[in-house]
GROMACS .gro file of C-alpha atoms in nm:
model
  234
    1MET     CA    1  -1.676  -0.292  -0.418
    2PRO     CA    2  -1.374  -0.516  -0.382
    3SER     CA    3  -1.279  -0.642  -0.052
    4LEU     CA    4  -0.972  -0.809   0.078
    5GLN     CA    5  -0.978  -1.035   0.393
    6MET     CA    6  -0.655  -1.183   0.539
    7THR     CA    7  -0.616  -1.452   0.821
    8VAL     CA    8  -0.234  -1.369   0.857
    9LEU     CA    9  -0.203  -0.993   0.903
   10ILE     CA   10   0.055  -0.760   0.865
   11ASP     CA   11   0.277  -0.699   1.173
   12PHE     CA   12   0.135  -0.492   1.446
   13SER     CA   13   0.474  -0.255   1.431
   14HIS     CA   14   0.376  -0.184   1.052
   15HIS     CA   15   0.226   0.172   1.105
   16GLY     CA   16   0.128   0.381   0.800
   17PRO     CA   17  -0.108   0.480   0.540
   18ILE     CA   18  -0.360   0.289   0.312
   19LEU     CA   19  -0.371   0.411  -0.040
   20VAL     CA   20  -0.590   0.288  -0.352
   21TYR     CA   21  -0.531   0.392  -0.717
   22LEU     CA   22  -0.725   0.311  -1.024
   23SER     CA   23  -0.601   0.288  -1.377
   24PRO     CA   24  -0.723   0.167  -1.727
   25ASP     CA   25  -0.571  -0.163  -1.803
   26PRO     CA   26  -0.318  -0.176  -1.953
   27PRO     CA   27  -0.165   0.109  -1.753
   28ALA     CA   28   0.028   0.380  -1.930
   29GLU     CA   29   0.212   0.682  -1.846
   30ASN     CA   30   0.048   0.893  -1.566
   31SER     CA   31  -0.270   0.646  -1.568
   32PHE     CA   32  -0.288   0.565  -1.201
   33VAL     CA   33  -0.551   0.793  -1.009
   34LYS     CA   34  -0.599   0.790  -0.645
   35ILE     CA   35  -0.941   0.714  -0.534
   36PHE     CA   36  -0.881   0.645  -0.164
   37GLU     CA   37  -0.643   0.735   0.119
   38LYS     CA   38  -0.626   0.709   0.508
   39GLY     CA   39  -0.305   0.771   0.702
   40LYS     CA   40  -0.264   0.898   1.066
   41TYR     CA   41  -0.599   0.984   1.208
   42GLU     CA   42  -0.517   1.023   1.580
   43GLN     CA   43  -0.216   1.168   1.758
   44PRO     CA   44  -0.080   0.959   2.045
   45GLU     CA   45  -0.162   0.989   2.408
   46ALA     CA   46   0.052   0.743   2.584
   47LYS     CA   47   0.433   0.757   2.578
   48PHE     CA   48   0.604   0.568   2.306
   49SER     CA   49   0.277   0.539   2.122
   50PRO     CA   50   0.274   0.607   1.752
   51GLY     CA   51  -0.086   0.719   1.755
   52LYS     CA   52  -0.382   0.570   1.526
   53TRP     CA   53  -0.280   0.454   1.185
   54ALA     CA   54  -0.498   0.327   0.894
   55ILE     CA   55  -0.308  -0.011   0.872
   56THR     CA   56  -0.254  -0.093   1.219
   57SER     CA   57  -0.562   0.048   1.401
   58GLU     CA   58  -0.816  -0.028   1.131
   59LEU     CA   59  -0.712  -0.279   0.874
   60LYS     CA   60  -0.540  -0.510   1.118
   61ALA     CA   61  -0.814  -0.471   1.379
   62ASN     CA   62  -1.076  -0.553   1.117
   63ASN     CA   63  -0.900  -0.895   1.037
   64GLY     CA   64  -0.772  -0.758   0.715
   65LEU     CA   65  -1.093  -0.647   0.551
   66MET     CA   66  -1.103  -0.332   0.332
   67ASN     CA   67  -1.358  -0.180   0.148
   68VAL     CA   68  -1.293   0.033  -0.182
   69ARG     CA   69  -1.583   0.201  -0.375
   70ILE     CA   70  -1.528   0.216  -0.735
   71PRO     CA   71  -1.615   0.572  -0.871
   72ALA     CA   72  -1.980   0.636  -0.979
   73GLY     CA   73  -2.058   0.646  -1.360
   74LEU     CA   74  -1.722   0.517  -1.469
   75LYS     CA   75  -1.682   0.422  -1.845
   76ALA     CA   76  -1.714   0.048  -1.904
   77GLY     CA   77  -1.383  -0.114  -1.979
   78HIS     CA   78  -1.089  -0.305  -1.800
   79TYR     CA   79  -0.929  -0.138  -1.511
   80LEU     CA   80  -0.639  -0.209  -1.272
   81LEU     CA   81  -0.695  -0.139  -0.898
   82ARG     CA   82  -0.360  -0.085  -0.704
   83ALA     CA   83  -0.412  -0.121  -0.315
   84GLU     CA   84  -0.102  -0.020  -0.123
   85LEU     CA   85   0.019  -0.040   0.227
   86ILE     CA   86   0.323   0.179   0.323
   87ALA     CA   87   0.462   0.056   0.649
   88LEU     CA   88   0.661   0.323   0.826
   89HIS     CA   89   0.821   0.160   1.137
   90GLU     CA   90   1.175   0.202   0.976
   91GLY     CA   91   1.066   0.527   0.791
   92ASP     CA   92   1.300   0.750   0.971
   93ALA     CA   93   1.585   0.648   0.745
   94ALA     CA   94   1.605   0.711   0.406
   95PHE     CA   95   1.628   0.401   0.179
   96ASP     CA   96   1.887   0.583  -0.048
   97LYS     CA   97   2.120   0.651   0.255
   98ASN     CA   98   2.045   0.320   0.441
   99PRO     CA   99   1.920   0.053   0.202
  100ILE     CA  100   1.858  -0.221   0.468
  101ARG     CA  101   1.606   0.026   0.637
  102GLY     CA  102   1.348   0.281   0.509
  103ALA     CA  103   0.978   0.267   0.444
  104GLN     CA  104   0.830  -0.072   0.325
  105PHE     CA  105   0.570  -0.078   0.035
  106TYR     CA  106   0.310  -0.363   0.001
  107PRO     CA  107   0.122  -0.296  -0.334
  108ASN     CA  108  -0.136  -0.538  -0.465
  109CYS     CA  109  -0.305  -0.514  -0.804
  110VAL     CA  110  -0.647  -0.652  -0.894
  111GLN     CA  111  -0.794  -0.666  -1.251
  112LEU     CA  112  -1.147  -0.531  -1.286
  113GLU     CA  113  -1.421  -0.499  -1.556
  114VAL     CA  114  -1.667  -0.219  -1.532
  115GLU     CA  115  -2.000  -0.275  -1.742
  116GLY     CA  116  -2.295  -0.051  -1.797
  117ASP     CA  117  -2.344   0.271  -1.972
  118GLY     CA  118  -2.138   0.508  -1.767
  119THR     CA  119  -1.942   0.818  -1.910
  120VAL     CA  120  -1.707   0.920  -1.671
  121ALA     CA  121  -1.344   0.880  -1.778
  122LEU     CA  122  -1.049   0.867  -1.538
  123PRO     CA  123  -0.850   1.183  -1.530
  124GLN     CA  124  -0.463   1.213  -1.578
  125GLY     CA  125  -0.287   1.040  -1.274
  126VAL     CA  126   0.062   0.940  -1.198
  127SER     CA  127   0.292   0.644  -1.275
  128PHE     CA  128   0.445   0.359  -1.104
  129PRO     CA  129   0.727   0.357  -1.042
  130GLY     CA  130   0.770   0.741  -1.013
  131ALA     CA  131   0.479   0.846  -0.786
  132TYR     CA  132   0.702   0.890  -0.501
  133LYS     CA  133   1.052   1.005  -0.412
  134VAL     CA  134   1.257   0.886  -0.131
  135ASN     CA  135   1.273   1.180   0.066
  136ASP     CA  136   0.873   1.277   0.026
  137PRO     CA  137   0.759   1.369   0.375
  138GLY     CA  138   0.496   1.071   0.366
  139ILE     CA  139   0.796   0.825   0.289
  140LEU     CA  140   1.061   0.968   0.509
  141HIS     CA  141   0.875   0.986   0.830
  142ASP     CA  142   0.937   0.890   1.208
  143VAL     CA  143   0.607   0.737   1.354
  144TYR     CA  144   0.746   0.762   1.697
  145CYS     CA  145   0.848   1.136   1.652
  146SER     CA  146   0.621   1.279   1.906
  147THR     CA  147   0.734   1.069   2.196
  148LYS     CA  148   1.113   1.069   2.129
  149THR     CA  149   1.370   1.324   2.258
  150THR     CA  150   1.586   1.254   1.933
  151SER     CA  151   1.523   1.149   1.604
  152LEU     CA  152   1.707   1.087   1.283
  153LEU     CA  153   1.480   1.354   1.131
  154ALA     CA  154   1.492   1.717   1.170
  155PRO     CA  155   1.268   1.903   1.262
  156CYS     CA  156   1.047   1.602   1.424
  157THR     CA  157   0.713   1.629   1.263
  158THR     CA  158   0.426   1.485   1.450
  159GLU     CA  159   0.181   1.573   1.157
  160TYR     CA  160   0.166   1.307   0.862
  161LYS     CA  161   0.124   1.383   0.492
  162ILE     CA  162   0.009   1.105   0.302
  163PRO     CA  163   0.225   1.075  -0.025
  164GLY     CA  164   0.142   1.100  -0.377
  165PRO     CA  165  -0.120   1.315  -0.531
  166THR     CA  166  -0.465   1.422  -0.378
  167VAL     CA  167  -0.787   1.191  -0.397
  168TRP     CA  168  -0.961   1.254  -0.722
  169SER     CA  169  -1.280   1.459  -0.687
  170GLY     CA  170  -1.461   1.197  -0.875
  171ALA     CA  171  -1.398   0.949  -0.613
  172TRP     CA  172  -1.668   0.860  -0.356
  173PRO     CA  173  -1.611   1.094  -0.049
  174GLU     CA  174  -1.716   0.786   0.188
  175THR     CA  175  -1.701   0.400   0.156
  176THR     CA  176  -1.999   0.191   0.265
  177ALA     CA  177  -1.899  -0.124   0.450
  178VAL     CA  178  -2.021  -0.461   0.301
  179SER     CA  179  -2.086  -0.791   0.486
  180VAL     CA  180  -1.877  -1.098   0.415
  181GLY     CA  181  -1.958  -1.446   0.447
  182PRO     CA  182  -1.756  -1.714   0.617
  183ILE     CA  183  -1.396  -1.802   0.508
  184SER     CA  184  -1.376  -2.109   0.291
  185GLY     CA  185  -1.076  -2.299   0.175
  186PRO     CA  186  -0.710  -2.284   0.276
  187ASN     CA  187  -0.616  -1.996   0.509
  188THR     CA  188  -0.255  -2.063   0.595
  189ALA     CA  189   0.049  -2.009   0.397
  190THR     CA  190   0.406  -2.122   0.416
  191LEU     CA  191   0.628  -1.860   0.576
  192TRP     CA  192   0.855  -1.674   0.333
  193SER     CA  193   1.032  -1.359   0.285
  194SER     CA  194   1.148  -1.144   0.002
  195TRP     CA  195   1.347  -0.821  -0.026
  196ILE     CA  196   1.500  -0.589  -0.291
  197GLN     CA  197   1.845  -0.444  -0.288
  198LYS     CA  198   2.005  -0.265  -0.603
  199SER     CA  199   1.705  -0.413  -0.807
  200VAL     CA  200   1.803  -0.763  -0.726
  201VAL     CA  201   1.495  -0.929  -0.578
  202THR     CA  202   1.580  -1.229  -0.325
  203SER     CA  203   1.305  -1.474  -0.205
  204ALA     CA  204   1.359  -1.713   0.076
  205THR     CA  205   1.161  -1.972   0.297
  206PHE     CA  206   1.233  -2.060   0.649
  207VAL     CA  207   1.383  -2.368   0.825
  208GLY     CA  208   1.286  -2.279   1.190
  209ASN     CA  209   1.402  -1.911   1.217
  210SER     CA  210   1.662  -1.932   0.956
  211PRO     CA  211   1.613  -1.803   0.608
  212VAL     CA  212   1.690  -2.026   0.318
  213ILE     CA  213   1.747  -1.852  -0.022
  214VAL     CA  214   1.534  -2.016  -0.297
  215ALA     CA  215   1.567  -1.764  -0.600
  216THR     CA  216   1.711  -1.446  -0.699
  217SER     CA  217   1.619  -1.216  -0.985
  218THR     CA  218   1.675  -0.855  -1.128
  219TYR     CA  219   1.383  -0.639  -1.123
  220LYS     CA  220   1.281  -0.434  -1.407
  221ALA     CA  221   0.965  -0.238  -1.410
  222SER     CA  222   0.739  -0.276  -1.728
  223TRP     CA  223   0.394  -0.289  -1.842
  224SER     CA  224   0.236  -0.488  -2.123
  225ALA     CA  225   0.110  -0.251  -2.402
  226ASN     CA  226  -0.188  -0.488  -2.462
  227TYR     CA  227  -0.461  -0.584  -2.231
  228VAL     CA  228  -0.404  -0.943  -2.090
  229ALA     CA  229  -0.708  -1.117  -1.953
  230PRO     CA  230  -0.699  -1.270  -1.603
  231THR     CA  231  -0.688  -1.655  -1.589
  232GLN     CA  232  -0.874  -1.882  -1.367
  233ALA     CA  233  -0.652  -2.015  -1.096
  234ALA     CA  234  -0.596  -2.389  -1.103
   0.00000   0.00000   0.00000
């Protein structure tokens, strides 16, 4: 049951869903299977409130701790777990129409090794990139729709549909929380930022409030055809 705990949390404005996928490692076409999701679970009561969302009302409130349960009886082998946050604070604009706005994606992958005599194989899933479209209802969504008189979207939808496939029937219906010990080691990081526009990735640090670009590169999605074992960090 992997857990992630962050000291510096995602911004309070980044309302949106949490999604978790599992794939054999290395991944292949249509190999990512959704094993967990949670989005908007309470409608707003106060004016200009977005309601309650998995990212800002649970993950942030729980100091960045999230529990994910690996499916029971899974076959032994190497797997890649993809945990993803989709921030929708600018999700009322479609990225292909306004490339400086749109939904923001925060994926993170962890390599796992499952041992034992399990016999359950993952079914066919989805591919990344390719699992979402820019105009999917769960990607193009106004989180403040229920409290605004006007919106870039028509109709203004208060219900939220999490993007991607449904959760696999072989996943656990509930996730049990686990206790964690005290934080040890460094727990701060240098402020940085990165953004992608037309497949060009730009990274920057900050001097005061001003960004200083340190690198640019062209992004091309690719997966290794062979398993590459994780290495110990220095």
